[in-house]
Short mmCIF file of C-alpha atoms in Angstrom, two decimals:
data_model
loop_
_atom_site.label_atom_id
_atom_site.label_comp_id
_atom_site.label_asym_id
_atom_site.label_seq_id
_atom_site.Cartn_x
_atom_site.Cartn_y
_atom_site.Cartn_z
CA UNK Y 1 177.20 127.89 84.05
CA UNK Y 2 174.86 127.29 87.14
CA UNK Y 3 172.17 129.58 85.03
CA UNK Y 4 172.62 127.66 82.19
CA UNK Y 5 171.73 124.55 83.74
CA UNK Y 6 169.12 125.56 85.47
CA UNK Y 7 167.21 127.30 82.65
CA UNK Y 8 168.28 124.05 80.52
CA UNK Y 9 166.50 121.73 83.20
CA UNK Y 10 163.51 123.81 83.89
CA UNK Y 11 162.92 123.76 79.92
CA UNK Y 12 163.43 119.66 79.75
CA UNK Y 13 160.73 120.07 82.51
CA UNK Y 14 158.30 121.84 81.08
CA UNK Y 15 159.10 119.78 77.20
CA UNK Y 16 158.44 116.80 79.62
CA UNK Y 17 154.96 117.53 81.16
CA UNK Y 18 153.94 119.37 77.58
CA UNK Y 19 155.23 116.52 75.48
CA UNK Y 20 157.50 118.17 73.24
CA UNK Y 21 160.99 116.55 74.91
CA UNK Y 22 162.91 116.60 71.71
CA UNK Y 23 162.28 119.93 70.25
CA UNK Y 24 164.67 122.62 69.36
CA UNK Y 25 164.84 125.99 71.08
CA UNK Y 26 165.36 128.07 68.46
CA UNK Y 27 164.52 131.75 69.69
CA UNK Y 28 165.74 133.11 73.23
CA UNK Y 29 164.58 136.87 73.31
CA UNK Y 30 165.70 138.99 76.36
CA UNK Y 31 162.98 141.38 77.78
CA UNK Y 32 164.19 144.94 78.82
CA UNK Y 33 160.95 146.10 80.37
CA UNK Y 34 160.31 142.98 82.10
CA UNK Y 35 163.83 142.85 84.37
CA UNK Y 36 165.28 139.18 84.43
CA UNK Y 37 163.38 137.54 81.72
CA UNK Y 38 163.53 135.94 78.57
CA UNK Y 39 160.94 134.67 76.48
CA UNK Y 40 161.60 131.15 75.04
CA UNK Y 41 160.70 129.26 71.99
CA UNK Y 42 160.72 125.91 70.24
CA UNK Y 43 159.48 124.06 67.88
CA UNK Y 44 156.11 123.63 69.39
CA UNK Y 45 152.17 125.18 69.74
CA UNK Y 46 153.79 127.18 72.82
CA UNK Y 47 156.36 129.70 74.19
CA UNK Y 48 157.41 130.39 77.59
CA UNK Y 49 158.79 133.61 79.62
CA UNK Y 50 161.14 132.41 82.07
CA UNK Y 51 163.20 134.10 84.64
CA UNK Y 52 166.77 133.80 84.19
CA UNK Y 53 166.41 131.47 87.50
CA UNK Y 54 165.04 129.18 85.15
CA UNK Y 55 161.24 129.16 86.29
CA UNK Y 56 158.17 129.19 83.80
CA UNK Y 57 156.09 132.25 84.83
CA UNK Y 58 153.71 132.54 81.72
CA UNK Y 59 153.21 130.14 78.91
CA UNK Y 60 151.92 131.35 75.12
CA UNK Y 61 149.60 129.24 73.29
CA UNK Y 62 148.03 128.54 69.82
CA UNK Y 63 144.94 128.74 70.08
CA UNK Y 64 143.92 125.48 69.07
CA UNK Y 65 146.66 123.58 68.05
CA UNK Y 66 144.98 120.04 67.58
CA UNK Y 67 142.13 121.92 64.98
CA UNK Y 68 145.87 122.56 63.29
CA UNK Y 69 146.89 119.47 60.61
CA UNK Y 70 150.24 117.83 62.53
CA UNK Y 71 152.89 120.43 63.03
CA UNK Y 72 151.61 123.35 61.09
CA UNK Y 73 150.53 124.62 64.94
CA UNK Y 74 154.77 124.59 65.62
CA UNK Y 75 156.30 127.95 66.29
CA UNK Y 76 159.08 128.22 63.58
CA UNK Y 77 160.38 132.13 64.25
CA UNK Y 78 159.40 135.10 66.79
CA UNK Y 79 160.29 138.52 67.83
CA UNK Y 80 159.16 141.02 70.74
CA UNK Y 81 158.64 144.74 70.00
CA UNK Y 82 160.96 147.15 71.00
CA UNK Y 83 158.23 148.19 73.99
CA UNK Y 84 158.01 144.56 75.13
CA UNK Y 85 154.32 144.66 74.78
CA UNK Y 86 153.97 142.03 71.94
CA UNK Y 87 155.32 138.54 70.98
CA UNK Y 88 154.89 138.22 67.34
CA UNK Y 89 155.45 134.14 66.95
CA UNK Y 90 155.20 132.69 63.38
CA UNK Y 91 153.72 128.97 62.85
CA UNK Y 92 154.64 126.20 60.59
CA UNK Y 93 151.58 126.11 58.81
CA UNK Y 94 151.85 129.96 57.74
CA UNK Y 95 150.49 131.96 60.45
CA UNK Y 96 151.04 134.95 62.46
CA UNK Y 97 150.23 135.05 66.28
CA UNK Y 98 150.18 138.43 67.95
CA UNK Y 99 150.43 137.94 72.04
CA UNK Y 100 150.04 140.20 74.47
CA UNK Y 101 152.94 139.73 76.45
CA UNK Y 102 151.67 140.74 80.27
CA UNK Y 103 148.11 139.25 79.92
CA UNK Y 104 149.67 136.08 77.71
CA UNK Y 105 146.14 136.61 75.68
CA UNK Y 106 146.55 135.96 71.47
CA UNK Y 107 145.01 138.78 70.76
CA UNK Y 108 145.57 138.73 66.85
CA UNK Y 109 146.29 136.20 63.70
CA UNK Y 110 147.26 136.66 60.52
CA UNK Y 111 146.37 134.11 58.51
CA UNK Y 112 148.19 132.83 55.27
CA UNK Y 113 151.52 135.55 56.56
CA UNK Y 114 153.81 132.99 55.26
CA UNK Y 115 152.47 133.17 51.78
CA UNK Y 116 151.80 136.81 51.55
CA UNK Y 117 155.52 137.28 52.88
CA UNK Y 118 157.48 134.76 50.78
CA UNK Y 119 154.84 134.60 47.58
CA UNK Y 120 154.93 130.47 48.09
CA UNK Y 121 153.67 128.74 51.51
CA UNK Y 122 157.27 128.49 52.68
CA UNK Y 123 158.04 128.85 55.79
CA UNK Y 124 159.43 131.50 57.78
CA UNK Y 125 162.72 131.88 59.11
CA UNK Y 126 163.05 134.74 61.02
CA UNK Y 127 160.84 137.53 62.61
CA UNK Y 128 162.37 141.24 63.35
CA UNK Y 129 160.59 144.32 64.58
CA UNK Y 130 161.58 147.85 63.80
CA UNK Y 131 163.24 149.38 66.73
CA UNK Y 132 161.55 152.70 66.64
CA UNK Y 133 158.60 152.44 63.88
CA UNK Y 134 155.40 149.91 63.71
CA UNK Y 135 157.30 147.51 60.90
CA UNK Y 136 157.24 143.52 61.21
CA UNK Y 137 159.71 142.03 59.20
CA UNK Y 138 159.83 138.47 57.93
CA UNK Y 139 162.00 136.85 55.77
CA UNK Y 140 162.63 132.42 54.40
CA UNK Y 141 165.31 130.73 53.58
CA UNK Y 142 163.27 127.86 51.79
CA UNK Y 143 164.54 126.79 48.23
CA UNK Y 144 161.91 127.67 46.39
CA UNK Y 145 162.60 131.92 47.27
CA UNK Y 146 164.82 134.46 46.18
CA UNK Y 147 167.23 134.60 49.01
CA UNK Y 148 167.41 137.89 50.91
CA UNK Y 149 163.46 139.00 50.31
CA UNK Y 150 162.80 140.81 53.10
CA UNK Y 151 158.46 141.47 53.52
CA UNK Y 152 157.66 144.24 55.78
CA UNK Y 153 154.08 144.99 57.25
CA UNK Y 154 152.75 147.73 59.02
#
């Protein structure tokens, strides 16, 4: 319970000084190459990897997230390939970030991913990465999509 809080605070901390105080976590992804950290995100332009002690020891941003019209910037699903290399974070306005995770660097985008994955600018609810094969997979839940299409890109 003492890791809980602590990781709880440092987040309200870091929501504080970035001014995103009420939004949701909703992605916690454990890194096995990286010993003791997680990489945590919201409902915001960023992501953090935190130690399990709760500290913020690299932060992931959109690029430009004020360019963005309001929100669309948000980060609304992610994943982490199985080598821990990349964070593959997925925006409200239909995007696809690629971040390398040591150097924190957004080294890719694909633009318009929600509508090439879900045929309709919906957006995406959840990110998964093959565990042994180059395959992203994204999938929605929005109303206007046959529930259970799964896109994969290589």
């Amino acid at each position: 319970a003492v890791e809980t809080s602590t990781t709880t605070s440092a987040l309200d901390e870091v929501s504080s000084t970035n001014a995103t105080a009420a939004e949701n976590v909703h992605s916690v992804l454990i890194l096995d190459a990286i010993g003791g950290t997680m990489i945590v995100v919201s409902r915001a332009p960023q992501a953090h990897l935190m130690s399990f002690s709760g500290a913020v020891l690299k932060t992931y941003r959109h690029d430009n997230p004020h360019a963005a019209p309001q929100g669309s910037s948000n980060f609304c699903a992610a994943t982490v390939s199985p080598s821990n290399r990349w964070l593959y974070v997925a925006t409200e306005g239909g995007d696809c970030l690629c971040f390398d995770i040591g150097t924190g660097a957004l080294e890719k985008t694909i633009r318009d991913f929600a509508l090439e994955s879900s045929h309709n600018s919906a957006e995406i609810t959840g990110l998964l990465h093959h565990p042994h094969k180059t395959l992203l997979g994204s999938y929605s839940n929005a109303k206007g999509q046959k529930r259970g299409l799964l896109t994969l890109w290589k």
